[in-house]
Amino acid sequence: MASRIILITGANSGVGYAATQVLARASEQYHIIMASRSLEKATKAKSEIESAGIKGRLSTVQLDVTDQESIQKAATSVGQEFGKIDVLVNNAGVGNVDVDVATRFKACLTINTLGPALVSAAFRPLLLKSSTPTSIYVSSGGGSLARVADLTAAKPRAPGSPDAYQASKAALNMVALQERADFHDQGLKVFIICPGFVRSNLRGTSPELVSGWGMAKDPVTAGETLLSIIQGERDADEGKFIHKDGIYPW
Ligand SMILES: NC(=O)c1ccc[n+]([C@@H]2O[C@H](COP(=O)([O-])OP(=O)(O)OC[C@H]3O[C@@H](n4cnc5c(N)ncnc54)[C@H](OP(=O)(O)O)[C@@H]3O)[C@@H](O)[C@H]2O)c1
């Protein structure tokens, strides 16, 4: 019987998929709810992960972070089925670098910042029913103000300007920290993580972009970082901007 219910948004691809796989293989205690804007993609991903062998359990739910009705429906159905969640992983995101400034800012801020704020608000009543409520935000080192302010640091090799993406992740970090300030007294632990530069569809779907020009790592490494947080190994880093090997400055 699963004792920890973990909901991951954007679980059908990249970091979310790998995290689901790592967690489901790690323990029979974990029930991972794979939230995806496409139930078809989630069902396919769930079957693939299950057929490779897991200890935990998986289920799926439709959830588009830009659609409040979809978010609320997902929260209601998860509440009816499970009564609580123990871990919420706000992972869904986009890396929009459209040449049109308004297009890329609208996409990044809507999906990467407003989306997680809406998801957290809708699921928080279920999360706070847990004895170990844990809220994890998948941010990006690109959202570190200090790192971008450092002109000597290596710049991301993006096909267009990453300004909107990075602004959306810096703002996401504030959403996370404010949630921590508001709900710390109720036992909520908040973690902000950068999954690292890993293979996924974030940059695009061509082999060159998925592999980050051959430099991106296996997203399983990001899944392992999430597992270490969920297992309590990173508790000293609660409320910080963490990556696999340490802490990023804000
Ligand atoms: N990969 C990296 O190198 C890297 C580095 C730093 C941070 N990150 C962060 O890691 C997170 C996961 O991205 P990824 O790299 O795994 O990219 P990905 O493979 O493109 O996965 C992104 C996931 O988000 C979903 N998504 C997009 N828009 C959505 C919406 N409106 N509602 C619900 N789900 C939506 C996607 O669904 P569809 O499959 O339907 O598009 C997909 O499941 C993102 O927050 C990203 O910013 C990634």
mmCIF file of C-alpha atoms and ligand atoms in Angstrom:
data_model
loop_
_atom_site.group_PDB
_atom_site.id
_atom_site.type_symbol
_atom_site.label_atom_id
_atom_site.label_comp_id
_atom_site.label_asym_id
_atom_site.label_seq_id
_atom_site.Cartn_x
_atom_site.Cartn_y
_atom_site.Cartn_z
ATOM 1 C CA MET A 1 0.000 0.000 0.000
ATOM 2 C CA ALA A 2 1.496 3.334 -1.084
ATOM 3 C CA SER A 3 2.024 5.739 1.790
ATOM 4 C CA ARG A 4 3.281 8.784 -0.104
ATOM 5 C CA ILE A 5 1.246 10.342 -2.873
ATOM 6 C CA ILE A 6 3.371 12.417 -5.248
ATOM 7 C CA LEU A 7 1.857 14.533 -8.026
ATOM 8 C CA ILE A 8 4.137 15.672 -10.866
ATOM 9 C CA THR A 9 2.981 18.110 -13.540
ATOM 10 C CA GLY A 10 4.331 17.658 -17.070
ATOM 11 C CA ALA A 11 5.098 14.034 -16.216
ATOM 12 C CA ASN A 12 4.901 12.677 -19.757
ATOM 13 C CA SER A 13 8.230 14.058 -20.991
ATOM 14 C CA GLY A 14 11.831 14.908 -20.071
ATOM 15 C CA VAL A 15 12.429 15.670 -16.383
ATOM 16 C CA GLY A 16 8.870 14.745 -15.302
ATOM 17 C CA TYR A 17 9.028 11.396 -17.088
ATOM 18 C CA ALA A 18 12.472 10.553 -15.709
ATOM 19 C CA ALA A 19 11.460 11.630 -12.194
ATOM 20 C CA THR A 20 8.368 9.410 -12.354
ATOM 21 C CA GLN A 21 10.538 6.504 -13.457
ATOM 22 C CA VAL A 22 13.174 7.026 -10.745
ATOM 23 C CA LEU A 23 10.585 7.432 -7.964
ATOM 24 C CA ALA A 24 8.449 4.497 -9.086
ATOM 25 C CA ARG A 25 11.516 2.247 -9.194
ATOM 26 C CA ALA A 26 12.760 3.432 -5.796
ATOM 27 C CA SER A 27 9.993 2.292 -3.446
ATOM 28 C CA GLU A 28 6.668 0.500 -3.187
ATOM 29 C CA GLN A 29 5.718 3.342 -0.821
ATOM 30 C CA TYR A 30 5.350 5.824 -3.677
ATOM 31 C CA HIS A 31 2.219 6.401 -5.727
ATOM 32 C CA ILE A 32 3.010 8.882 -8.474
ATOM 33 C CA ILE A 33 0.175 10.762 -10.106
ATOM 34 C CA MET A 34 1.347 11.677 -13.597
ATOM 35 C CA ALA A 35 -0.363 14.973 -14.454
ATOM 36 C CA SER A 36 -0.228 15.873 -18.116
ATOM 37 C CA ARG A 37 -2.055 18.269 -20.387
ATOM 38 C CA SER A 38 -2.601 15.318 -22.733
ATOM 39 C CA LEU A 39 -4.111 12.245 -21.112
ATOM 40 C CA GLU A 40 -3.085 10.258 -24.191
ATOM 41 C CA LYS A 41 0.599 11.170 -23.694
ATOM 42 C CA ALA A 42 0.337 10.426 -19.954
ATOM 43 C CA THR A 43 -1.216 7.010 -20.588
ATOM 44 C CA LYS A 44 1.533 6.127 -23.078
ATOM 45 C CA ALA A 45 4.279 7.288 -20.681
ATOM 46 C CA LYS A 46 2.688 5.365 -17.783
ATOM 47 C CA SER A 47 2.583 2.130 -19.828
ATOM 48 C CA GLU A 48 6.224 2.525 -20.889
ATOM 49 C CA ILE A 49 7.405 3.104 -17.331
ATOM 50 C CA GLU A 50 5.303 0.249 -15.927
ATOM 51 C CA SER A 51 6.435 -2.200 -18.577
ATOM 52 C CA ALA A 52 10.106 -1.549 -17.718
ATOM 53 C CA GLY A 53 9.368 -2.669 -14.129
ATOM 54 C CA ILE A 54 8.513 -0.590 -11.053
ATOM 55 C CA LYS A 55 7.919 -1.071 -7.321
ATOM 56 C CA GLY A 56 5.551 1.848 -6.726
ATOM 57 C CA ARG A 57 2.244 2.662 -8.378
ATOM 58 C CA LEU A 58 1.284 5.124 -11.101
ATOM 59 C CA SER A 59 -1.904 6.843 -12.143
ATOM 60 C CA THR A 60 -2.686 9.684 -14.529
ATOM 61 C CA VAL A 61 -4.711 12.869 -14.479
ATOM 62 C CA GLN A 62 -5.359 15.513 -17.147
ATOM 63 C CA LEU A 63 -3.986 18.907 -16.083
ATOM 64 C CA ASP A 64 -3.185 21.907 -18.271
ATOM 65 C CA VAL A 65 -1.486 24.565 -16.138
ATOM 66 C CA THR A 66 -2.949 27.339 -18.317
ATOM 67 C CA ASP A 67 -6.531 26.165 -17.742
ATOM 68 C CA GLN A 68 -7.983 26.812 -14.279
ATOM 69 C CA GLU A 69 -10.950 24.524 -14.919
ATOM 70 C CA SER A 70 -8.599 21.659 -15.805
ATOM 71 C CA ILE A 71 -6.497 22.329 -12.673
ATOM 72 C CA GLN A 72 -9.561 22.418 -10.398
ATOM 73 C CA LYS A 73 -11.020 19.266 -11.979
ATOM 74 C CA ALA A 74 -7.710 17.474 -11.415
ATOM 75 C CA ALA A 75 -7.568 18.623 -7.767
ATOM 76 C CA THR A 76 -11.154 17.484 -7.175
ATOM 77 C CA SER A 77 -10.571 14.063 -8.710
ATOM 78 C CA VAL A 78 -7.268 13.546 -6.841
ATOM 79 C CA GLY A 79 -9.008 14.628 -3.602
ATOM 80 C CA GLN A 80 -11.833 12.154 -4.165
ATOM 81 C CA GLU A 81 -9.492 9.278 -4.951
ATOM 82 C CA PHE A 82 -6.627 9.880 -2.481
ATOM 83 C CA GLY A 83 -7.901 12.396 0.086
ATOM 84 C CA LYS A 84 -4.463 14.098 0.236
ATOM 85 C CA ILE A 85 -1.134 14.460 -1.520
ATOM 86 C CA ASP A 86 2.253 14.405 0.216
ATOM 87 C CA VAL A 87 4.430 15.944 -2.481
ATOM 88 C CA LEU A 88 3.545 18.391 -5.245
ATOM 89 C CA VAL A 89 6.144 18.762 -8.003
ATOM 90 C CA ASN A 90 5.491 21.799 -10.177
ATOM 91 C CA ASN A 91 7.580 20.655 -13.126
ATOM 92 C CA ALA A 92 5.652 21.558 -16.317
ATOM 93 C CA GLY A 93 7.334 24.318 -18.268
ATOM 94 C CA VAL A 94 8.293 25.701 -21.644
ATOM 95 C CA GLY A 95 11.452 27.273 -23.029
ATOM 96 C CA ASN A 96 9.826 29.666 -25.472
ATOM 97 C CA VAL A 97 12.422 31.837 -27.278
ATOM 98 C CA ASP A 98 10.141 33.190 -30.021
ATOM 99 C CA VAL A 99 11.558 36.228 -31.866
ATOM 100 C CA ASP A 100 8.429 38.163 -30.892
ATOM 101 C CA VAL A 101 8.955 39.568 -27.387
ATOM 102 C CA ALA A 102 5.265 39.510 -26.403
ATOM 103 C CA THR A 103 4.830 35.927 -27.634
ATOM 104 C CA ARG A 104 7.721 34.550 -25.621
ATOM 105 C CA PHE A 105 6.916 36.534 -22.466
ATOM 106 C CA LYS A 106 3.234 35.554 -22.544
ATOM 107 C CA ALA A 107 4.097 31.875 -23.007
ATOM 108 C CA CYS A 108 6.829 31.716 -20.361
ATOM 109 C CA LEU A 109 5.060 33.778 -17.702
ATOM 110 C CA THR A 110 1.723 32.007 -18.227
ATOM 111 C CA ILE A 111 3.100 28.469 -18.166
ATOM 112 C CA ASN A 112 6.227 28.737 -16.003
ATOM 113 C CA THR A 113 5.062 31.248 -13.370
ATOM 114 C CA LEU A 114 1.284 31.679 -13.267
ATOM 115 C CA GLY A 115 0.707 27.964 -13.956
ATOM 116 C CA PRO A 116 2.593 26.710 -10.884
ATOM 117 C CA ALA A 117 0.984 29.432 -8.718
ATOM 118 C CA LEU A 118 -2.476 28.216 -9.806
ATOM 119 C CA VAL A 119 -1.574 24.538 -9.383
ATOM 120 C CA SER A 120 -0.160 25.135 -5.902
ATOM 121 C CA ALA A 121 -3.223 27.109 -4.826
ATOM 122 C CA ALA A 122 -5.604 24.406 -6.067
ATOM 123 C CA PHE A 123 -3.713 21.469 -4.527
ATOM 124 C CA ARG A 124 -2.590 23.144 -1.287
ATOM 125 C CA PRO A 125 -5.638 22.030 0.755
ATOM 126 C CA LEU A 126 -4.803 18.413 -0.188
ATOM 127 C CA LEU A 127 -1.084 18.951 0.433
ATOM 128 C CA LEU A 128 -1.652 20.387 3.898
ATOM 129 C CA LYS A 129 -3.551 17.217 4.856
ATOM 130 C CA SER A 130 -0.224 15.353 4.634
ATOM 131 C CA SER A 131 1.892 14.858 7.762
ATOM 132 C CA THR A 132 4.955 15.727 5.605
ATOM 133 C CA PRO A 133 3.723 18.303 3.051
ATOM 134 C CA THR A 134 6.432 19.010 0.476
ATOM 135 C CA SER A 135 6.211 21.503 -2.367
ATOM 136 C CA ILE A 136 8.883 21.275 -5.064
ATOM 137 C CA TYR A 137 9.302 23.796 -7.866
ATOM 138 C CA VAL A 138 11.372 22.884 -10.912
ATOM 139 C CA SER A 139 13.074 26.165 -11.706
ATOM 140 C CA SER A 140 16.279 26.787 -13.656
ATOM 141 C CA GLY A 141 19.746 28.115 -12.905
ATOM 142 C CA GLY A 142 18.874 30.596 -15.679
ATOM 143 C CA GLY A 143 16.479 32.215 -13.180
ATOM 144 C CA SER A 144 19.317 33.098 -10.802
ATOM 145 C CA LEU A 145 19.693 36.898 -10.761
ATOM 146 C CA ALA A 146 23.249 36.595 -9.425
ATOM 147 C CA ARG A 147 24.333 34.216 -12.168
ATOM 148 C CA VAL A 148 22.929 36.372 -14.964
ATOM 149 C CA ALA A 149 24.428 39.505 -13.367
ATOM 150 C CA ASP A 150 27.853 37.885 -13.587
ATOM 151 C CA LEU A 151 29.046 38.863 -17.070
ATOM 152 C CA THR A 152 32.061 36.567 -16.815
ATOM 153 C CA ALA A 153 29.864 33.462 -16.417
ATOM 154 C CA ALA A 154 29.220 31.152 -19.385
ATOM 155 C CA LYS A 155 26.038 32.115 -21.228
ATOM 156 C CA PRO A 156 23.403 29.564 -22.249
ATOM 157 C CA ARG A 157 23.590 28.556 -25.892
ATOM 158 C CA ALA A 158 19.984 29.340 -26.763
ATOM 159 C CA PRO A 159 18.741 29.758 -30.338
ATOM 160 C CA GLY A 160 17.039 33.057 -29.338
ATOM 161 C CA SER A 161 16.861 35.316 -26.295
ATOM 162 C CA PRO A 162 16.249 33.437 -23.047
ATOM 163 C CA ASP A 163 15.054 36.681 -21.367
ATOM 164 C CA ALA A 164 11.421 35.602 -20.985
ATOM 165 C CA TYR A 165 12.297 32.103 -19.788
ATOM 166 C CA GLN A 166 14.768 33.398 -17.230
ATOM 167 C CA ALA A 167 12.390 36.116 -16.006
ATOM 168 C CA SER A 168 9.639 33.510 -15.615
ATOM 169 C CA LYS A 169 11.923 31.282 -13.519
ATOM 170 C CA ALA A 170 13.175 34.186 -11.342
ATOM 171 C CA ALA A 171 9.505 35.032 -10.712
ATOM 172 C CA LEU A 172 8.742 31.357 -10.043
ATOM 173 C CA ASN A 173 11.418 31.376 -7.341
ATOM 174 C CA MET A 174 9.518 34.210 -5.648
ATOM 175 C CA VAL A 175 6.219 32.318 -5.936
ATOM 176 C CA ALA A 176 7.929 29.431 -4.147
ATOM 177 C CA LEU A 177 9.554 31.557 -1.441
ATOM 178 C CA GLN A 178 6.315 33.400 -0.747
ATOM 179 C CA GLU A 179 4.471 30.080 -0.425
ATOM 180 C CA ARG A 180 7.137 29.060 2.080
ATOM 181 C CA ALA A 181 6.708 32.292 4.050
ATOM 182 C CA ASP A 182 2.920 31.879 4.063
ATOM 183 C CA PHE A 183 2.717 28.171 4.952
ATOM 184 C CA HIS A 184 5.934 27.371 6.822
ATOM 185 C CA ASP A 185 4.011 27.530 10.108
ATOM 186 C CA GLN A 186 1.710 24.778 8.849
ATOM 187 C CA GLY A 187 4.661 22.441 8.274
ATOM 188 C CA LEU A 188 5.069 22.994 4.531
ATOM 189 C CA LYS A 189 8.570 22.349 3.223
ATOM 190 C CA VAL A 190 9.434 24.148 -0.019
ATOM 191 C CA PHE A 191 12.297 23.259 -2.348
ATOM 192 C CA ILE A 192 13.324 25.095 -5.518
ATOM 193 C CA ILE A 193 15.456 22.996 -7.827
ATOM 194 C CA CYS A 194 17.338 23.331 -11.060
ATOM 195 C CA PRO A 195 17.285 19.916 -12.754
ATOM 196 C CA GLY A 196 20.517 20.630 -14.645
ATOM 197 C CA PHE A 197 21.061 20.801 -18.384
ATOM 198 C CA VAL A 198 19.348 17.569 -19.418
ATOM 199 C CA ARG A 199 17.891 15.954 -22.535
ATOM 200 C CA SER A 200 14.230 16.888 -23.074
ATOM 201 C CA ASN A 201 11.867 18.676 -25.445
ATOM 202 C CA LEU A 202 12.339 22.014 -23.644
ATOM 203 C CA ARG A 203 14.573 23.512 -26.343
ATOM 204 C CA GLY A 204 12.717 21.840 -29.219
ATOM 205 C CA THR A 205 12.190 18.374 -30.630
ATOM 206 C CA SER A 206 15.017 18.063 -33.178
ATOM 207 C CA PRO A 207 17.816 15.679 -32.124
ATOM 208 C CA GLU A 208 20.180 18.663 -31.868
ATOM 209 C CA LEU A 209 17.887 20.599 -29.517
ATOM 210 C CA VAL A 210 16.793 17.587 -27.430
ATOM 211 C CA SER A 211 20.438 16.670 -26.816
ATOM 212 C CA GLY A 212 21.437 20.307 -26.192
ATOM 213 C CA TRP A 213 23.986 20.186 -29.008
ATOM 214 C CA GLY A 214 25.236 16.890 -27.573
ATOM 215 C CA MET A 215 25.969 18.431 -24.160
ATOM 216 C CA ALA A 216 22.787 17.709 -22.189
ATOM 217 C CA LYS A 217 22.869 15.000 -19.517
ATOM 218 C CA ASP A 218 20.444 12.151 -18.874
ATOM 219 C CA PRO A 219 17.249 13.521 -17.209
ATOM 220 C CA VAL A 220 17.467 10.580 -14.797
ATOM 221 C CA THR A 221 20.031 12.706 -12.902
ATOM 222 C CA ALA A 222 17.248 15.239 -12.288
ATOM 223 C CA GLY A 223 14.947 12.423 -11.143
ATOM 224 C CA GLU A 224 17.608 11.337 -8.675
ATOM 225 C CA THR A 225 17.854 14.874 -7.253
ATOM 226 C CA LEU A 226 14.078 14.873 -6.764
ATOM 227 C CA LEU A 227 14.258 11.468 -5.094
ATOM 228 C CA SER A 228 16.942 12.719 -2.698
ATOM 229 C CA ILE A 229 14.659 15.617 -1.697
ATOM 230 C CA ILE A 230 11.635 13.348 -1.214
ATOM 231 C CA GLN A 231 13.712 10.930 0.868
ATOM 232 C CA GLY A 232 14.722 13.808 3.166
ATOM 233 C CA GLU A 233 18.395 13.822 2.166
ATOM 234 C CA ARG A 234 18.266 17.515 1.216
ATOM 235 C CA ASP A 235 16.281 18.757 4.235
ATOM 236 C CA ALA A 236 19.139 21.091 5.197
ATOM 237 C CA ASP A 237 18.551 22.822 1.839
ATOM 238 C CA GLU A 238 14.830 23.455 2.410
ATOM 239 C CA GLY A 239 13.923 26.972 1.216
ATOM 240 C CA LYS A 240 17.027 27.165 -0.962
ATOM 241 C CA PHE A 241 17.696 27.096 -4.722
ATOM 242 C CA ILE A 242 19.257 23.702 -5.073
ATOM 243 C CA HIS A 243 20.924 21.690 -7.782
ATOM 244 C CA LYS A 244 22.385 18.194 -7.851
ATOM 245 C CA ASP A 245 25.693 19.184 -6.261
ATOM 246 C CA GLY A 246 24.860 22.231 -4.143
ATOM 247 C CA ILE A 247 23.071 25.573 -3.981
ATOM 248 C CA TYR A 248 22.632 28.400 -6.492
ATOM 249 C CA PRO A 249 22.602 32.032 -5.355
ATOM 250 C CA TRP A 250 19.265 33.802 -5.873
HETATM 251 N N1 LIG B 1 15.882 20.237 -19.750
HETATM 252 C C1 LIG B 1 16.689 21.126 -19.177
HETATM 253 O O1 LIG B 1 17.893 21.232 -19.520
HETATM 254 C C2 LIG B 1 16.147 22.010 -18.105
HETATM 255 C C3 LIG B 1 17.030 22.906 -17.458
HETATM 256 C C4 LIG B 1 16.541 23.728 -16.463
HETATM 257 C C5 LIG B 1 15.192 23.660 -16.101
HETATM 258 N N2 LIG B 1 14.347 22.788 -16.751
HETATM 259 C C6 LIG B 1 12.929 22.765 -16.333
HETATM 260 O O2 LIG B 1 12.492 21.421 -16.219
HETATM 261 C C7 LIG B 1 11.054 21.403 -16.351
HETATM 262 C C8 LIG B 1 10.653 20.244 -17.256
HETATM 263 O O3 LIG B 1 11.064 20.542 -18.580
HETATM 264 P P1 LIG B 1 11.785 19.462 -19.514
HETATM 265 O O4 LIG B 1 13.163 19.898 -19.688
HETATM 266 O O5 LIG B 1 11.477 18.112 -19.041
HETATM 267 O O6 LIG B 1 11.025 19.768 -20.907
HETATM 268 P P2 LIG B 1 9.924 18.924 -21.718
HETATM 269 O O7 LIG B 1 10.476 17.599 -22.114
HETATM 270 O O8 LIG B 1 9.460 19.837 -22.798
HETATM 271 O O9 LIG B 1 8.776 18.699 -20.647
HETATM 272 C C9 LIG B 1 7.939 19.768 -20.264
HETATM 273 C C10 LIG B 1 6.637 19.203 -19.769
HETATM 274 O O10 LIG B 1 5.759 20.309 -19.456
HETATM 275 C C11 LIG B 1 4.537 20.077 -20.122
HETATM 276 N N3 LIG B 1 3.771 21.294 -20.384
HETATM 277 C C12 LIG B 1 4.056 22.312 -21.226
HETATM 278 N N4 LIG B 1 3.038 23.196 -21.224
HETATM 279 C C13 LIG B 1 2.113 22.722 -20.361
HETATM 280 C C14 LIG B 1 0.839 23.171 -19.926
HETATM 281 N N5 LIG B 1 0.277 24.288 -20.405
HETATM 282 N N6 LIG B 1 0.167 22.431 -19.000
HETATM 283 C C15 LIG B 1 0.685 21.290 -18.530
HETATM 284 N N7 LIG B 1 1.868 20.786 -18.927
HETATM 285 C C16 LIG B 1 2.563 21.517 -19.824
HETATM 286 C C17 LIG B 1 4.906 19.358 -21.400
HETATM 287 O O11 LIG B 1 3.768 18.757 -22.006
HETATM 288 P P3 LIG B 1 3.782 18.370 -23.582
HETATM 289 O O12 LIG B 1 4.623 17.119 -23.701
HETATM 290 O O13 LIG B 1 2.346 18.167 -23.889
HETATM 291 O O14 LIG B 1 4.404 19.535 -24.304
HETATM 292 C C18 LIG B 1 5.906 18.360 -20.837
HETATM 293 O O15 LIG B 1 5.235 17.302 -20.225
HETATM 294 C C19 LIG B 1 10.657 22.775 -16.872
HETATM 295 O O16 LIG B 1 10.086 23.529 -15.824
HETATM 296 C C20 LIG B 1 11.970 23.387 -17.323
HETATM 297 O O17 LIG B 1 11.969 24.783 -17.278
HETATM 298 C C21 LIG B 1 14.794 21.970 -17.728
#
